[in-house]
Amino acid sequence: MKRELFDTDHELFRESVAEFLKREATPYHAEWENEGIVPREVWHKAGEVGILGLGVPEEFGGSGVADYRFNAVVTEEVCRAHTSGLGFSLHNDVVAPYLVDLATAEQKARWLPGFCSGELITAIAMTEPGAGSDLQGVQTSAVRDGDAFVLNGQKTFITNGINADLVIVVARTDPEAGAHGLSLLAVERGMPGFERGRNLDKVGLKAQDTAELFFSDVRVPAENLIGQVNQGFIHLMDNLPQERLSIACSAVASAEMMLAETIEYCKERTAFGRPIGKFQNTRFVLAELATEVDIARTYVDRGITLLNRGELTVDDAAKAKWWTTELTNKVMDRCLQLHGGYGYMMEYSVAKAWQDARVQSIYGGTTEIMKEIVGRSLGL
């Protein structure tokens, strides 16, 4: 179906992003996958062309326009370029709202210019070895001591974890208050006691640095508190709908990309004397996928419109997140099957896309948690 979400400014921005990726990312991505990390220089170059700092006020070097459609353009083009190692969406879509909406004037002046230029790479650390979707199970602690919080604990599966210069850490500041005893602390590179563990060896997203983080008596200045003390859970709940919509944007764009490539493959690949796309089973599989991807695209585009109006609800975002990510895994699996043995070879893009897609129904809240959110919204 024809999309009606974007206007001329967004399409011009899309051309700019696509050209950047073609020039600065696609030719080098295989090398980054082997190294398990994207060079920092790529972030600097992205900042120079305005890909970072979307929605950040112009005074700090940002776009100055709070319009999530620009964020969606970046996500879509990164997927189409097969450059899954770039952590731009985590930076722009997930971390930015905390710094723009909750940071003090002093914090904004300290962090946002580098955030927009690519000099300061960010991450957010929620997940722990014993606490994933259940944020109430967070054990990392922060005890107030004079003009600082003393931070102790461990985080894992942290995107941008190796490159990050600023990590927003979810920590327990009131051990007796459950979900209402969490706070957000900004931990900066070089703080004594802050160490990075392994760059984790994942099934997919090989070029994306995903790390363990360790905090041993890290003295985090009180002025690095993000938002209000003991209000961290509320701050997270306010921002999780945008994070989940961002994942849905990536899921649908990835599905569209691989579906289009598979259709072309089925036109060219022959079996029993004719293109495999001429077989009824192939046509039926692709027809089903094309229909479901179109439906998912329509829902996600509507979600973007509602987000821009401040009307996207927690359960709307949960529906988008679980449905689109499960669909993407289905699309990748069916597309790989249509490629036959070649689909299992890493030299074919469908194999990498299949690997990369699998985590989408896990991070940002598992499918099971998303269904629980939706179920509760029904009064059940």
Short mmCIF file of C-alpha atoms in Angstrom, two decimals, residues 39-378:
data_model
loop_
_atom_site.label_atom_id
_atom_site.label_comp_id
_atom_site.label_asym_id
_atom_site.label_seq_id
_atom_site.Cartn_x
_atom_site.Cartn_y
_atom_site.Cartn_z
CA PRO A 39 34.74 2.17 14.72
CA ARG A 40 34.07 5.37 16.61
CA GLU A 41 35.00 7.38 13.53
CA VAL A 42 31.75 6.26 11.91
CA TRP A 43 29.82 7.89 14.74
CA HIS A 44 31.74 11.12 14.21
CA LYS A 45 30.87 11.09 10.51
CA ALA A 46 27.22 10.36 11.28
CA GLY A 47 27.16 13.37 13.58
CA GLU A 48 28.63 15.57 10.86
CA VAL A 49 25.77 14.79 8.46
CA GLY A 50 23.00 15.19 11.04
CA ILE A 51 22.04 11.57 11.64
CA LEU A 52 22.59 11.85 15.40
CA GLY A 53 20.75 14.11 17.83
CA LEU A 54 17.33 13.86 16.21
CA GLY A 55 14.86 15.75 18.39
CA VAL A 56 17.63 17.43 20.37
CA PRO A 57 17.41 21.26 20.56
CA GLU A 58 19.48 23.12 17.98
CA GLU A 59 21.44 24.97 20.66
CA PHE A 60 23.19 21.67 21.44
CA GLY A 61 23.77 20.73 17.80
CA GLY A 62 20.64 18.63 17.33
CA SER A 63 17.96 18.71 14.65
CA GLY A 64 15.71 20.94 16.74
CA VAL A 65 12.65 19.08 15.43
CA ALA A 66 10.77 16.62 17.62
CA ASP A 67 9.40 14.48 14.81
CA TYR A 68 9.86 10.74 15.16
CA ARG A 69 9.43 10.26 11.42
CA PHE A 70 13.07 11.31 11.00
CA ASN A 71 14.11 8.63 13.49
CA ALA A 72 12.07 6.08 11.54
CA VAL A 73 13.88 7.06 8.34
CA VAL A 74 17.27 6.31 9.93
CA THR A 75 16.05 2.95 11.22
CA GLU A 76 14.58 1.95 7.87
CA GLU A 77 17.66 2.89 5.88
CA VAL A 78 20.03 1.10 8.26
CA CYS A 79 17.95 -2.05 7.75
CA ARG A 80 17.86 -1.69 3.98
CA ALA A 81 21.61 -1.19 3.85
CA HIS A 82 22.25 -4.40 5.83
CA THR A 83 24.23 -2.39 8.41
CA SER A 84 22.79 -3.88 11.58
CA GLY A 85 25.92 -3.11 13.60
CA LEU A 86 25.16 0.60 13.79
CA GLY A 87 23.72 1.47 17.21
CA PHE A 88 22.22 4.77 16.08
CA SER A 89 18.63 3.86 16.98
CA LEU A 90 19.60 3.00 20.56
CA HIS A 91 21.34 6.38 20.78
CA ASN A 92 18.60 8.46 19.09
CA ASP A 93 15.41 6.63 19.98
CA VAL A 94 16.09 5.15 23.40
CA VAL A 95 18.65 7.31 25.21
CA ALA A 96 17.85 10.75 23.76
CA PRO A 97 14.46 11.16 25.49
CA TYR A 98 16.06 10.72 28.91
CA LEU A 99 18.61 13.46 28.22
CA VAL A 100 16.20 15.83 26.46
CA ASP A 101 13.23 15.45 28.81
CA LEU A 102 14.79 14.65 32.19
CA ALA A 103 18.30 16.12 32.24
CA THR A 104 19.03 19.40 34.01
CA ALA A 105 20.26 22.44 32.10
CA GLU A 106 23.79 21.73 33.31
CA GLN A 107 23.60 18.08 32.23
CA LYS A 108 22.29 19.01 28.80
CA ALA A 109 25.12 21.49 28.29
CA ARG A 110 27.63 18.87 29.40
CA TRP A 111 26.43 15.90 27.35
CA LEU A 112 24.18 16.86 24.45
CA PRO A 113 26.76 18.58 22.18
CA GLY A 114 28.89 15.42 22.13
CA PHE A 115 25.76 13.29 21.81
CA CYS A 116 24.88 15.10 18.58
CA SER A 117 28.40 15.22 17.16
CA GLY A 118 29.11 11.54 17.74
CA GLU A 119 31.94 12.31 20.15
CA LEU A 120 29.86 10.93 23.03
CA ILE A 121 28.31 7.51 22.43
CA THR A 122 25.56 6.41 24.79
CA ALA A 123 23.98 3.27 26.21
CA ILE A 124 21.32 2.38 28.75
CA ALA A 125 21.91 -0.43 31.25
CA MET A 126 18.78 -2.13 32.55
CA THR A 127 19.35 -5.89 32.17
CA GLU A 128 21.26 -7.89 34.76
CA PRO A 129 22.25 -11.56 34.85
CA GLY A 130 19.28 -12.20 37.13
CA ALA A 131 16.87 -9.51 35.94
CA GLY A 132 15.72 -9.02 32.37
CA SER A 133 12.12 -8.12 31.62
CA ASP A 134 11.39 -7.95 35.36
CA LEU A 135 12.88 -4.58 36.26
CA GLN A 136 11.67 -4.97 39.83
CA GLY A 137 14.35 -7.63 40.18
CA VAL A 138 17.23 -5.17 39.67
CA GLN A 139 19.99 -5.77 42.25
CA THR A 140 22.54 -3.13 41.20
CA SER A 141 22.58 -0.71 44.13
CA ALA A 142 23.40 2.96 44.59
CA VAL A 143 23.84 4.26 48.14
CA ARG A 144 23.97 7.99 48.79
CA ASP A 145 27.23 9.05 50.41
CA GLY A 146 27.65 12.79 50.74
CA ASP A 147 27.75 14.38 47.28
CA ALA A 148 27.75 11.07 45.41
CA PHE A 149 26.03 7.72 44.96
CA VAL A 150 28.20 4.64 45.51
CA LEU A 151 27.27 2.22 42.73
CA ASN A 152 27.78 -1.55 42.89
CA GLY A 153 26.51 -4.28 40.60
CA GLN A 154 26.61 -5.83 37.17
CA LYS A 155 24.74 -5.36 33.89
CA THR A 156 24.70 -7.52 30.79
CA PHE A 157 23.54 -7.51 27.14
CA ILE A 158 24.23 -3.77 26.93
CA THR A 159 24.09 -2.42 23.36
CA ASN A 160 26.94 0.04 22.58
CA GLY A 161 28.49 -1.26 25.79
CA ILE A 162 32.11 -1.18 24.61
CA ASN A 163 31.96 2.13 22.75
CA ALA A 164 29.72 3.97 25.22
CA ASP A 165 31.08 7.09 26.91
CA LEU A 166 27.90 7.68 28.91
CA VAL A 167 25.76 4.86 30.32
CA ILE A 168 22.40 5.47 31.98
CA VAL A 169 22.35 2.83 34.71
CA VAL A 170 19.19 1.59 36.40
CA ALA A 171 20.07 1.14 40.06
CA ARG A 172 18.24 0.47 43.31
CA THR A 173 18.40 3.48 45.63
CA ASP A 174 15.75 2.28 48.11
CA PRO A 175 16.03 -1.47 48.84
CA GLU A 176 12.65 -1.55 50.59
CA ALA A 177 10.54 0.15 47.91
CA GLY A 178 10.41 -2.44 45.13
CA ALA A 179 9.76 -0.86 41.73
CA HIS A 180 9.50 2.52 43.39
CA GLY A 181 13.05 2.37 44.70
CA LEU A 182 14.90 2.64 41.38
CA SER A 183 16.87 5.62 40.06
CA LEU A 184 18.77 6.47 36.87
CA LEU A 185 22.44 7.38 37.16
CA ALA A 186 24.69 8.57 34.32
CA VAL A 187 28.02 6.75 34.55
CA GLU A 188 30.82 8.24 32.48
CA ARG A 189 33.80 6.59 30.84
CA GLY A 190 36.82 6.59 33.12
CA MET A 191 35.02 6.69 36.46
CA PRO A 192 37.07 4.58 38.92
CA GLY A 193 35.46 1.20 39.51
CA PHE A 194 33.57 1.17 36.20
CA GLU A 195 34.82 -1.70 34.05
CA ARG A 196 33.65 -3.40 30.88
CA GLY A 197 33.62 -7.14 30.56
CA ARG A 198 33.36 -9.21 27.40
CA ASN A 199 32.16 -7.98 24.07
CA LEU A 200 29.58 -10.77 23.94
CA ASP A 201 29.60 -13.40 21.18
CA LYS A 202 26.02 -13.31 19.87
CA VAL A 203 24.03 -15.35 17.35
CA GLY A 204 23.49 -12.26 15.19
CA LEU A 205 24.14 -8.51 15.13
CA LYS A 206 27.81 -9.42 15.02
CA ALA A 207 29.09 -5.88 14.38
CA GLN A 208 27.13 -4.40 17.28
CA ASP A 209 29.14 -4.19 20.49
CA THR A 210 27.08 -5.80 23.26
CA ALA A 211 28.84 -5.96 26.59
CA GLU A 212 28.89 -6.84 30.24
CA LEU A 213 29.39 -3.87 32.57
CA PHE A 214 30.72 -4.01 36.13
CA PHE A 215 30.45 -1.39 38.87
CA SER A 216 32.59 -1.68 41.99
CA ASP A 217 32.21 1.21 44.45
CA VAL A 218 31.83 3.68 41.60
CA ARG A 219 31.31 7.14 43.04
CA VAL A 220 28.75 8.74 40.74
CA PRO A 221 28.34 12.47 41.49
CA ALA A 222 24.84 13.38 42.65
CA GLU A 223 24.66 15.82 39.74
CA ASN A 224 24.67 12.76 37.43
CA LEU A 225 21.24 11.68 38.66
CA ILE A 226 18.83 11.60 35.70
CA GLY A 227 15.35 12.71 36.68
CA GLN A 228 14.16 12.24 40.25
CA VAL A 229 15.54 9.90 42.89
CA ASN A 230 13.45 6.73 43.31
CA GLN A 231 11.42 7.66 40.22
CA GLY A 232 13.48 5.61 37.78
CA PHE A 233 10.77 3.01 37.16
CA ILE A 234 8.28 5.73 36.22
CA HIS A 235 10.83 7.38 33.92
CA LEU A 236 11.45 4.01 32.24
CA MET A 237 7.74 3.31 31.79
CA ASP A 238 7.29 6.76 30.21
CA ASN A 239 9.97 6.04 27.61
CA LEU A 240 9.53 2.34 26.89
CA PRO A 241 6.70 2.87 24.35
CA GLN A 242 9.08 4.79 22.07
CA GLU A 243 11.78 2.16 22.52
CA ARG A 244 9.34 -0.60 21.59
CA LEU A 245 8.03 1.31 18.60
CA SER A 246 11.64 1.75 17.47
CA ILE A 247 12.10 -2.03 17.57
CA ALA A 248 8.86 -2.45 15.60
CA CYS A 249 10.13 0.02 12.98
CA SER A 250 13.29 -2.03 12.60
CA ALA A 251 11.36 -5.29 12.46
CA VAL A 252 9.04 -4.18 9.66
CA ALA A 253 11.81 -2.53 7.65
CA SER A 254 13.91 -5.71 7.91
CA ALA A 255 10.97 -7.84 6.81
CA GLU A 256 10.24 -5.55 3.86
CA MET A 257 13.87 -5.61 2.80
CA MET A 258 14.23 -9.39 2.88
CA LEU A 259 10.84 -10.00 1.29
CA ALA A 260 11.78 -7.76 -1.66
CA GLU A 261 15.12 -9.54 -2.08
CA THR A 262 13.49 -12.96 -1.90
CA ILE A 263 10.89 -12.06 -4.53
CA GLU A 264 13.70 -11.11 -6.90
CA TYR A 265 15.54 -14.33 -6.07
CA CYS A 266 12.42 -16.38 -6.85
CA LYS A 267 12.16 -14.73 -10.25
CA GLU A 268 15.72 -15.72 -11.13
CA ARG A 269 16.27 -19.09 -9.45
CA THR A 270 15.07 -21.98 -11.59
CA ALA A 271 14.03 -25.54 -10.73
CA PHE A 272 12.44 -28.16 -12.96
CA GLY A 273 12.88 -25.87 -15.92
CA ARG A 274 11.18 -22.71 -14.66
CA PRO A 275 11.64 -19.94 -12.07
CA ILE A 276 10.62 -21.11 -8.60
CA GLY A 277 8.36 -18.07 -8.38
CA LYS A 278 6.10 -19.76 -10.96
CA PHE A 279 5.23 -22.57 -8.56
CA GLN A 280 1.96 -22.09 -6.73
CA ASN A 281 3.45 -22.84 -3.32
CA THR A 282 6.06 -20.12 -3.76
CA ARG A 283 3.46 -17.60 -4.87
CA PHE A 284 1.19 -18.47 -1.95
CA VAL A 285 4.00 -18.15 0.60
CA LEU A 286 5.10 -14.79 -0.79
CA ALA A 287 1.50 -13.56 -1.08
CA GLU A 288 0.90 -14.38 2.58
CA LEU A 289 4.09 -12.66 3.69
CA ALA A 290 3.44 -9.58 1.52
CA THR A 291 -0.04 -9.21 3.02
CA GLU A 292 1.09 -9.56 6.62
CA VAL A 293 4.03 -7.20 6.17
CA ASP A 294 1.72 -4.58 4.64
CA ILE A 295 -0.64 -4.89 7.61
CA ALA A 296 2.27 -4.57 10.04
CA ARG A 297 3.58 -1.53 8.17
CA THR A 298 0.17 0.15 8.40
CA TYR A 299 -0.02 -0.41 12.16
CA VAL A 300 3.53 0.82 12.79
CA ASP A 301 3.03 3.94 10.66
CA ARG A 302 -0.09 4.68 12.69
CA GLY A 303 1.96 4.19 15.84
CA ILE A 304 4.49 6.77 14.64
CA THR A 305 1.69 9.26 14.04
CA LEU A 306 0.29 8.66 17.53
CA LEU A 307 3.76 8.94 19.11
CA ASN A 308 4.28 12.32 17.46
CA ARG A 309 0.96 13.45 18.96
CA GLY A 310 1.84 12.11 22.39
CA GLU A 311 -0.96 9.55 22.18
CA LEU A 312 0.87 6.23 21.80
CA THR A 313 -0.12 4.06 24.77
CA VAL A 314 1.93 1.40 26.52
CA ASP A 315 -0.34 -1.37 25.23
CA ASP A 316 -0.36 0.06 21.66
CA ALA A 317 3.44 -0.11 21.66
CA ALA A 318 3.44 -3.59 23.19
CA LYS A 319 1.12 -4.85 20.43
CA ALA A 320 3.37 -3.35 17.78
CA LYS A 321 6.50 -4.77 19.34
CA TRP A 322 5.40 -8.37 19.78
CA TRP A 323 3.45 -8.71 16.53
CA THR A 324 6.05 -7.21 14.22
CA THR A 325 9.03 -9.02 15.74
CA GLU A 326 7.30 -12.39 15.62
CA LEU A 327 6.28 -11.64 12.04
CA THR A 328 9.84 -10.71 11.10
CA ASN A 329 11.14 -14.02 12.41
CA LYS A 330 8.48 -15.77 10.33
CA VAL A 331 9.41 -13.76 7.24
CA MET A 332 13.12 -14.49 7.63
CA ASP A 333 12.46 -18.20 8.13
CA ARG A 334 10.18 -18.50 5.09
CA CYS A 335 12.55 -16.44 2.93
CA LEU A 336 15.50 -18.59 3.94
CA GLN A 337 13.49 -21.70 3.06
CA LEU A 338 12.74 -20.32 -0.40
CA HIS A 339 16.47 -19.81 -0.94
CA GLY A 340 17.03 -23.50 -0.29
CA GLY A 341 20.57 -24.55 0.59
CA TYR A 342 21.94 -21.20 -0.51
CA GLY A 343 19.88 -19.53 2.22
CA TYR A 344 21.97 -21.35 4.81
CA MET A 345 25.19 -19.92 3.41
CA MET A 346 26.52 -16.78 5.09
CA GLU A 347 27.46 -15.28 1.73
CA TYR A 348 23.72 -14.78 1.11
CA SER A 349 22.15 -11.81 2.89
CA VAL A 350 19.13 -13.84 3.98
CA ALA A 351 21.30 -15.93 6.30
CA LYS A 352 22.59 -12.89 8.17
CA ALA A 353 19.14 -11.30 8.23
CA TRP A 354 17.75 -14.52 9.72
CA GLN A 355 20.40 -14.42 12.46
CA ASP A 356 19.98 -10.70 13.16
CA ALA A 357 16.19 -10.88 13.42
CA ARG A 358 15.99 -13.55 16.10
CA VAL A 359 16.73 -11.28 19.05
CA GLN A 360 14.01 -8.77 18.20
CA SER A 361 11.32 -10.76 19.98
CA ILE A 362 13.55 -10.85 23.08
CA TYR A 363 15.15 -7.44 23.69
CA GLY A 364 13.09 -4.43 24.70
CA GLY A 365 10.70 -6.82 26.47
CA THR A 366 10.03 -10.37 25.35
CA THR A 367 6.95 -11.37 23.37
CA GLU A 368 5.59 -13.01 26.50
CA ILE A 369 5.90 -9.80 28.53
CA MET A 370 4.32 -7.79 25.71
CA LYS A 371 1.33 -10.15 25.67
CA GLU A 372 1.06 -9.80 29.44
CA ILE A 373 0.91 -6.01 29.07
CA VAL A 374 -1.78 -6.29 26.41
CA GLY A 375 -3.72 -8.82 28.47
CA ARG A 376 -3.74 -6.56 31.51
CA SER A 377 -4.96 -3.66 29.35
CA LEU A 378 -8.02 -5.79 28.58
#
